[in-house]
Short mmCIF file of C-alpha atoms and ligand atoms in Angstrom, two decimals:
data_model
loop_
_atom_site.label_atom_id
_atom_site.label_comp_id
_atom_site.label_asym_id
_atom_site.label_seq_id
_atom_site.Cartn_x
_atom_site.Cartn_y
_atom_site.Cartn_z
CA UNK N 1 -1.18 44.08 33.02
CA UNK N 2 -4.59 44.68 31.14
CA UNK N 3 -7.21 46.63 32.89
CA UNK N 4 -9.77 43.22 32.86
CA UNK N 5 -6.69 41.36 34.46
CA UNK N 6 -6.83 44.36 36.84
CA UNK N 7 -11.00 44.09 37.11
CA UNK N 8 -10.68 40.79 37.47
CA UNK N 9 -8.02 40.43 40.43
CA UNK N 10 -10.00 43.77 42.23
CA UNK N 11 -13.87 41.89 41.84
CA UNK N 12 -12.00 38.69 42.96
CA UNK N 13 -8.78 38.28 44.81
CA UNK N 14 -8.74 41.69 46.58
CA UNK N 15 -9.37 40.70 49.99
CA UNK N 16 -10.47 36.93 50.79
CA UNK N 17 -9.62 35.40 54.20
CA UNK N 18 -8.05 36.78 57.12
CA UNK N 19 -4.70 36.33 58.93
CA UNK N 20 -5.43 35.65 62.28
CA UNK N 21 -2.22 35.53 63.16
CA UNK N 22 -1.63 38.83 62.14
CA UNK N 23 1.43 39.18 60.03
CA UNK N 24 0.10 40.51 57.45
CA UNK N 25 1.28 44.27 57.11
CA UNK N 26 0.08 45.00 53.23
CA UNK N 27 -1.74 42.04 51.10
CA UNK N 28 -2.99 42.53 47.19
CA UNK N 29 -2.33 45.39 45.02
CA UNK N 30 1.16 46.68 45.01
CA UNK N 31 4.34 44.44 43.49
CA UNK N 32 4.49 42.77 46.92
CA UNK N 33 2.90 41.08 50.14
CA UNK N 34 4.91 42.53 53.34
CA UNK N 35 4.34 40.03 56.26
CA UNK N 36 5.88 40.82 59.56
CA UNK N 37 7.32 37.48 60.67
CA UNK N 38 6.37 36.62 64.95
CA UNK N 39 9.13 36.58 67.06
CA UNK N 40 10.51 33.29 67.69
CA UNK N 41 8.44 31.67 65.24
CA UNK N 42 9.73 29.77 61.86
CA UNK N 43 7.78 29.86 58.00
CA UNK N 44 6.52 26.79 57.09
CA UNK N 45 6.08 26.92 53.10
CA UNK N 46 4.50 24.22 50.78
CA UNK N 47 3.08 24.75 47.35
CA UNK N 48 0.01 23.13 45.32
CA UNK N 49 -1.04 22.84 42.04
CA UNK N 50 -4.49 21.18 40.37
CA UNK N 51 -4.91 20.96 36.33
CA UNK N 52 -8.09 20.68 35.16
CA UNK N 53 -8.72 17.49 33.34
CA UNK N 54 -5.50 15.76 35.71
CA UNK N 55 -6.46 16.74 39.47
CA UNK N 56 -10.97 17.43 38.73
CA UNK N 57 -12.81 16.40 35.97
CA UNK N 58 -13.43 19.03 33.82
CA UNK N 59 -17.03 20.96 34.14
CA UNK N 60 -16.11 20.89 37.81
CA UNK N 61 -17.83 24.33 39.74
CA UNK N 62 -15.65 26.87 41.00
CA UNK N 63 -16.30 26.29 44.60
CA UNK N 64 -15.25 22.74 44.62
CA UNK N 65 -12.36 23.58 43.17
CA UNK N 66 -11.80 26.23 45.84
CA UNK N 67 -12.72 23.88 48.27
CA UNK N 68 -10.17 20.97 47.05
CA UNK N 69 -7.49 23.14 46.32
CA UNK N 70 -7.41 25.28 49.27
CA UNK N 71 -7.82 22.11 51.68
CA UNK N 72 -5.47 20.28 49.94
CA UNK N 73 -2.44 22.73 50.79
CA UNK N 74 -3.57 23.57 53.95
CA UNK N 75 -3.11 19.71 55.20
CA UNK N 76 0.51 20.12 54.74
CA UNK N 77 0.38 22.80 56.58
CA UNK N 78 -1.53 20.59 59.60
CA UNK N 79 1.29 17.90 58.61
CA UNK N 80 3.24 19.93 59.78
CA UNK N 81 1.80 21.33 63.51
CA UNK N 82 2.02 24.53 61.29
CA UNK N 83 -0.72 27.71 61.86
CA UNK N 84 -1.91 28.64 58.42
CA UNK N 85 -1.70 32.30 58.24
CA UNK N 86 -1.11 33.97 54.79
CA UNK N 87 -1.29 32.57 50.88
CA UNK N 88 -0.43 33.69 47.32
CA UNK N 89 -2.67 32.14 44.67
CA UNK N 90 -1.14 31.40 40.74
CA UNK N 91 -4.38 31.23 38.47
CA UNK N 92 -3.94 30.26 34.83
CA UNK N 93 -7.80 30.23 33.03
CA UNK N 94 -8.42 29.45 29.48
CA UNK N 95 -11.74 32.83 29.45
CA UNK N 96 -13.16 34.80 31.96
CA UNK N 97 -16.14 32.91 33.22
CA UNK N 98 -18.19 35.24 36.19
CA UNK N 99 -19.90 32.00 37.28
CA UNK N 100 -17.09 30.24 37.88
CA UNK N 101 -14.96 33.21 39.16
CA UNK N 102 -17.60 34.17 41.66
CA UNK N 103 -18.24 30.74 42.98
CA UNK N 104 -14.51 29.99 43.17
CA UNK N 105 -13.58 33.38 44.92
CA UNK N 106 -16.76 33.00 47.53
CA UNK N 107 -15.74 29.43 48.33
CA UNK N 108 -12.45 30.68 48.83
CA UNK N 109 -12.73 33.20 50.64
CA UNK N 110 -15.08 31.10 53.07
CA UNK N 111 -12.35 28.88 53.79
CA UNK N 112 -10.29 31.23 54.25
CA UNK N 113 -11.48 33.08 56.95
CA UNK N 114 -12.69 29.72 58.33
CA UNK N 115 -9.19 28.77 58.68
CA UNK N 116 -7.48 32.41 59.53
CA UNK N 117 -5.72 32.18 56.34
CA UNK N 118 -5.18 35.43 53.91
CA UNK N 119 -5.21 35.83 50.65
CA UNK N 120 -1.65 37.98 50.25
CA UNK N 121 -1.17 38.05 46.39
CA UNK N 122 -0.75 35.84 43.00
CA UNK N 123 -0.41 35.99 39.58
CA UNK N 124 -3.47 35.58 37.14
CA UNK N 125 -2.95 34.24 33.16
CA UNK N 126 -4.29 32.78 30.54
CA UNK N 127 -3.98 29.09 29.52
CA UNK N 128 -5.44 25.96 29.98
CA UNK N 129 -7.28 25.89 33.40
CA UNK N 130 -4.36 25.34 36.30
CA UNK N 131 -4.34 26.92 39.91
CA UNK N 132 -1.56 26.65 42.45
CA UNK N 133 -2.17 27.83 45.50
CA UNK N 134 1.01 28.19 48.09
CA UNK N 135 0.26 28.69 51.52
CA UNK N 136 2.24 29.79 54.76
CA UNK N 137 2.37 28.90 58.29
CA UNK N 138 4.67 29.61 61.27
CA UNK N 139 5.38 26.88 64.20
CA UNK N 140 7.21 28.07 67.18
CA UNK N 141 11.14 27.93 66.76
CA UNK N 142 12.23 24.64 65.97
CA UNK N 143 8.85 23.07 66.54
CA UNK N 144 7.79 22.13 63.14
CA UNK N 145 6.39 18.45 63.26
CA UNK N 146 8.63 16.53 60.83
CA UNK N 147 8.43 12.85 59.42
CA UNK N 148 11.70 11.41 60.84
CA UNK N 149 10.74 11.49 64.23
CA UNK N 150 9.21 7.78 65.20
CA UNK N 151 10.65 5.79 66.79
CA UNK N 152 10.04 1.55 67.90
CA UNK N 153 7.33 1.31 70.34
CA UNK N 154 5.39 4.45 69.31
CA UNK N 155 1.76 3.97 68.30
CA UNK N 156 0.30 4.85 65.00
CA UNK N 157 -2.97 7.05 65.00
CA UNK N 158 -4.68 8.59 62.08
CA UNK N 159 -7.56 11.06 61.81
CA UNK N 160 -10.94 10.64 60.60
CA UNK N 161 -12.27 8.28 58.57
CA UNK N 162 -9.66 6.83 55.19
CA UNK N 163 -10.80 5.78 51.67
CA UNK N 164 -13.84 8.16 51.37
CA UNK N 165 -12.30 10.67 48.83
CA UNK N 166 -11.97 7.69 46.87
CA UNK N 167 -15.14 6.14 47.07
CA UNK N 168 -16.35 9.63 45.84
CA UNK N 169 -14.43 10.29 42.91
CA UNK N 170 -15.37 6.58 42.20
CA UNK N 171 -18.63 7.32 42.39
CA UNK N 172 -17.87 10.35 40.20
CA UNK N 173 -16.10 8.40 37.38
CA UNK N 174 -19.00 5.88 37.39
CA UNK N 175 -21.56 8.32 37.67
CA UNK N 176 -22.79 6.38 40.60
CA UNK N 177 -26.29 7.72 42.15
CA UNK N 178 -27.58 6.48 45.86
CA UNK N 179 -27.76 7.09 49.42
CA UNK N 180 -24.21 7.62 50.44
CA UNK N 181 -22.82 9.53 47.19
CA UNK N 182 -23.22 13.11 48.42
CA UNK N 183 -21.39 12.21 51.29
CA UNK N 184 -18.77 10.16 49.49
CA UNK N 185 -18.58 13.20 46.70
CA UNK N 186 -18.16 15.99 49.52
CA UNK N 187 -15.36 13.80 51.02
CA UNK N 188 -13.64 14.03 47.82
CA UNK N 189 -14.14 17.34 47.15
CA UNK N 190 -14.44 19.48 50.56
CA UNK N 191 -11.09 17.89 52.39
CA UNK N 192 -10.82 19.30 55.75
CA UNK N 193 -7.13 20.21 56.95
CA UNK N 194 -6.76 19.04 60.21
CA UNK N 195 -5.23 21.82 61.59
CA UNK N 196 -6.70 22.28 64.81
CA UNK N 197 -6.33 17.89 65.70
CA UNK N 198 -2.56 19.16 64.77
CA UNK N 199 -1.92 21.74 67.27
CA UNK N 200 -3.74 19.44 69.82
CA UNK N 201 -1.33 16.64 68.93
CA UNK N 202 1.33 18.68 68.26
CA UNK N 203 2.82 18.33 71.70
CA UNK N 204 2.71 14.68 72.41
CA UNK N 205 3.86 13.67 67.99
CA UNK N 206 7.25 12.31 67.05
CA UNK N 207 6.52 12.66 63.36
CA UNK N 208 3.15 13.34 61.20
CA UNK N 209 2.11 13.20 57.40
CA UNK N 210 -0.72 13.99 55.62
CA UNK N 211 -2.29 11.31 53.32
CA UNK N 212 -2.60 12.38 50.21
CA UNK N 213 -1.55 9.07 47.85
CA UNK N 214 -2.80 6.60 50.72
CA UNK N 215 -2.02 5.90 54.20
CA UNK N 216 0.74 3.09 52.95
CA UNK N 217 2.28 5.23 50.79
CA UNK N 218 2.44 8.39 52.60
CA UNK N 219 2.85 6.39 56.11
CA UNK N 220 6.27 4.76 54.43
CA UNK N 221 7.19 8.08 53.93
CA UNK N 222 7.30 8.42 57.68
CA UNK N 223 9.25 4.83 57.91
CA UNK N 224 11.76 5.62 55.49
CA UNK N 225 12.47 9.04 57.17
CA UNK N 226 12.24 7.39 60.40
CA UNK N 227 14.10 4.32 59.47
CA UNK N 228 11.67 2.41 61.26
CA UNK N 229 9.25 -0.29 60.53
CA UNK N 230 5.29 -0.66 61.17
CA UNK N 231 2.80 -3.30 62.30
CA UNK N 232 -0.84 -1.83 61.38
CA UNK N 233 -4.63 -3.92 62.61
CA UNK N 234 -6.27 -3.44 59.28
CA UNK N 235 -9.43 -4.50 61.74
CA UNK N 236 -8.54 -1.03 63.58
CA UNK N 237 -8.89 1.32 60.22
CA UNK N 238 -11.74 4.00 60.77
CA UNK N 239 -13.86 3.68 57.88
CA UNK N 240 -17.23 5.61 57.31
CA UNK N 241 -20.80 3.63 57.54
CA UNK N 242 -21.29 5.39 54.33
CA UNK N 243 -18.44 3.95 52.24
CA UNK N 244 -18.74 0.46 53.82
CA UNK N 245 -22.30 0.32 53.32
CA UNK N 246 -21.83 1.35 49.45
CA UNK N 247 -18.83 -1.03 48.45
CA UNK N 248 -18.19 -3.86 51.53
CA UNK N 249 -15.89 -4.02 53.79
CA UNK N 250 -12.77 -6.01 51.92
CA UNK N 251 -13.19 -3.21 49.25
CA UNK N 252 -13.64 -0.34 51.91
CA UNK N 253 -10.65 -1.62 53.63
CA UNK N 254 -8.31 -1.40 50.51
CA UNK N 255 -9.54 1.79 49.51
CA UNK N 256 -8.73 3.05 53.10
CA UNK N 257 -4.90 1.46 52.82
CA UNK N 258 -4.18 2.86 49.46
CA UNK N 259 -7.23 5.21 48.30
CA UNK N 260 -5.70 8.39 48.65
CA UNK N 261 -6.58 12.06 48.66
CA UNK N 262 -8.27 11.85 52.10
CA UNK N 263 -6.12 14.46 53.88
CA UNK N 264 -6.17 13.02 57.31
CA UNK N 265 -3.32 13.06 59.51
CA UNK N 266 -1.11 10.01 59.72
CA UNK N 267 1.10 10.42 63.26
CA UNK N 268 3.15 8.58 66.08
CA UNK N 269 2.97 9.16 69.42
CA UNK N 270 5.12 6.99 72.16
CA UNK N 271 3.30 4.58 73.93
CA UNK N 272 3.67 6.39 77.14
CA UNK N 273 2.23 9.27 76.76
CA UNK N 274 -0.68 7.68 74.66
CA UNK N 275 -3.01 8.76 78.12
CA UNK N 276 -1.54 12.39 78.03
CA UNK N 277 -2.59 12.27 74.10
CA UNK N 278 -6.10 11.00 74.83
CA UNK N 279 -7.02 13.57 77.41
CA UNK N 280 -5.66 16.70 75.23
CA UNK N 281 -8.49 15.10 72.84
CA UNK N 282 -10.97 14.77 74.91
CA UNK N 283 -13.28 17.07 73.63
CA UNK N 284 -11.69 17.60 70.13
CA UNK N 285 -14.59 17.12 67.52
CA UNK N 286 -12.73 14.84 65.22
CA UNK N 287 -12.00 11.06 65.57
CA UNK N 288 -8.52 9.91 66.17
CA UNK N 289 -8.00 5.64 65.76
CA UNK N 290 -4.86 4.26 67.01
CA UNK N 291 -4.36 1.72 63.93
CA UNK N 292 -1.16 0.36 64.79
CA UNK N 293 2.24 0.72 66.53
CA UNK N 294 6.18 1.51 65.10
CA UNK N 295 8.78 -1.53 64.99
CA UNK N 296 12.48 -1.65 64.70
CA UNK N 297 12.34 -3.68 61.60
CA UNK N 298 11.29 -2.45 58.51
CA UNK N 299 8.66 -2.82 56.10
CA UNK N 300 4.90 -3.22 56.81
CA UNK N 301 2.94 -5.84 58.38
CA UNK N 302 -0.22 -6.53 58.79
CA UNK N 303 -2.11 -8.42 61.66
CA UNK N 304 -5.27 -10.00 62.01
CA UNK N 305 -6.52 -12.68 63.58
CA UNK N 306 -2.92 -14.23 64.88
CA UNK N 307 -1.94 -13.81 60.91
CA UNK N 308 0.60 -11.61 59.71
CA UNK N 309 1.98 -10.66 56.15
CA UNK N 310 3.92 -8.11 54.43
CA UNK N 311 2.58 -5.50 52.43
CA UNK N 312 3.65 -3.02 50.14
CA UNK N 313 3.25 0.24 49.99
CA UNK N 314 1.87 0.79 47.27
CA UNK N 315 -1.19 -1.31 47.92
CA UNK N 316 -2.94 -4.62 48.02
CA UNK N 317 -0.63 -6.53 45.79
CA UNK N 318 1.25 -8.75 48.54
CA UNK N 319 -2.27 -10.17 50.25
CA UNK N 320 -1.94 -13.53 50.50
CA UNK N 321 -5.22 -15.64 48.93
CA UNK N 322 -6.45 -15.86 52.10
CA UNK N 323 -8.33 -12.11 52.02
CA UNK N 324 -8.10 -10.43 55.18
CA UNK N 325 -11.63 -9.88 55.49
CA UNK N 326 -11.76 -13.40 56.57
P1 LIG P 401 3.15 42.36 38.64
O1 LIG P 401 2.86 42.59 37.19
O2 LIG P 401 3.82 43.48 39.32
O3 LIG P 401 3.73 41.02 38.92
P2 LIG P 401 0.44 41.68 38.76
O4 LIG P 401 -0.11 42.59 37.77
O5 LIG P 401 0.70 40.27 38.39
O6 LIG P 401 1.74 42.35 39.37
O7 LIG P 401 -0.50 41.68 40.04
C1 LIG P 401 -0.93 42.88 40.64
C2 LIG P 401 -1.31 42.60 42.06
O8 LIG P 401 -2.38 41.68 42.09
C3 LIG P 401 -0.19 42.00 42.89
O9 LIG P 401 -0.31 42.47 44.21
C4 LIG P 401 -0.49 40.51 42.83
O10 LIG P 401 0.01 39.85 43.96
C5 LIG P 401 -2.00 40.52 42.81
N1 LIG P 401 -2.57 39.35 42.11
C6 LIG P 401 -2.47 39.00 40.80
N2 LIG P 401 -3.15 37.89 40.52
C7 LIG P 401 -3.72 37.49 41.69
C8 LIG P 401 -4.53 36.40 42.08
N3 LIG P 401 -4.94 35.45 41.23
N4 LIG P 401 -4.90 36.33 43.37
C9 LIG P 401 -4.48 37.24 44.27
N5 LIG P 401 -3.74 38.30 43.97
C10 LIG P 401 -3.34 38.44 42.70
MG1 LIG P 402 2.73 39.33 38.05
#
């Protein structure tokens, strides 16, 4: 390796985040992490990867790109009732830019400690911007949360609020300027992993997702693996003042079903133990909306207002005339 490659990874990479599950027994700088896996606990892996110019516009800072990469892998780790603890980092850059370095590897490193990850090794090369960013997480033995667990009956409950990462990189690609664009814009770019709503839930979850190409999408996901069905209350789907104030709430609404890229949780929990599930949250900081509830059949359906139609999961395409903001 050259000695700036060496600079480079030393001024950089050398010791962002923190493990605070601590496994970590040596981290950058020789040929190899050594982690120390917890008894009785199993590695949760998941890997990924943002090209400039595919996943951010290009010209985008280094910390937002810290910021949307980092969160991005750690909500599969929350998918997964997973704690985050260590992660390698590939880094392919077309120059050496200090500004961009600096604010990447601060943002990062922010992040990291905020969520007790550390930064255990990674490759660095030159090419056409492209980071990939794997991260690590143990569950207890057997506990991991996977997407084949709901069953008929349980109810359907998502975090936060849906479509904002959308409405920001909308805002973004229209070069949109008002009142509710920062917030829209730091949706989009500053996703927050829901780990901690995940080891809240963790307990009381049949199966979980993160949604990352829309709640339909990603929520079939859980159907298919489930082989289950789903009736959702479109009426029911949390959506920010900010994004319904900007575009309405017909357009809010399809954003929220399809958007993508919010990284909130999608998860079932059975009916019964819905009161055990709202008193764990009771002081957990982030919203949780029960939008709907798991049926034998399958397929999605929509209800509102004694209507009900199918829907695909790719999107909007199957709406009857009749809008359902009716
Ligand atoms: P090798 O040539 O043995 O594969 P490298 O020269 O690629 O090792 O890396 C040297 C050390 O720096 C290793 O510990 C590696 O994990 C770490 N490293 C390289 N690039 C990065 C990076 N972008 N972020 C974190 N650690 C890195
Ligand atoms: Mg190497």
């Amino acid at each position: 390796m050259a000695t700036d490659e060496f600079e480079l990874i030393r001024s950089y990479f050398s010791d962002l985040g923190s493990d605070r599950t601590g496994s970590v027994r040596l981290a950058v700088g020789d040929d190899c992490a050594v982690i120390a896996p917890p008894a009785k606990r199993d590695l949760v892996v998941s890997i990924d990867t943002m090209v400039e110019g595919v996943h951010f516009l290009p010209g985008t800072s280094g910390d937002k790109v810290a910021s949307r990469l980092l969160g991005a892998a750690l909500s599969d780790l929350a998918a997964m009732a997973a704690t985050p603890a260590f992660f390698t980092l590939a880094l392919t850059l077309p120059d050496t830019d200090p500004v961009w370095l600096r604010a990447f590897s601060t943002r990062l490193g922010e992040l990291a400690r905020l969520y007790g990850v550390q930064l255990v090794g990674g490759d660095t090369t030159r090419g056409p911007l492209t980071l990939s960013i794997q991260v690590h997480g143990w569950t207890p033995a057997n506990k991991a949360l996977l997407r084949s667990g709901a069953r008929p009956g349980d109810r359907v409950f998502v975090t936060g609020t849906l479509g904002d990462s959308k409405g920001g990189l909308e805002t973004l690609l229209q070069n949109i300027h008002g009142e509710q664009v920062p917030y829209l814009q730091h949706r989009f770019y500053c996703p927050e992993p829901r780990i901690s709503t995940a080891l809240l839930i963790a307990e009381f979850a049949t199966a979980a997702i993160d949604i990352s190409d829309g709640l339909l999408a990603d929520l079939n996901h859980i159907l298919v693996a489930s082989r289950v069905g789903v009736m959702l209350n479109p009426a029911e789907l949390p959506i920010s003042h900010e994004l319904h104030h900007w575009v309405g709430e017909q357009q809010a609404r399809q954003w929220a079903l399809s958007g993508g890229e919010d990284f909130e949780l999608c998860f079932t929990v059975p009916a019964l133990l819905e009161p055990k599930l709202a008193w764990a949250l009771r002081d957990h900081s982030v919203a949780v909306t029960c939008i709907g509830q798991i049926s034998a059949a399958p397929g999605i359906l929509l209800a509102e207002d004694g209507q009900v139609w199918p829907v695909m999961p790719q999107g909007y395409n199957h709406f009857p005339a009749k809008g359902i903001d009716e």
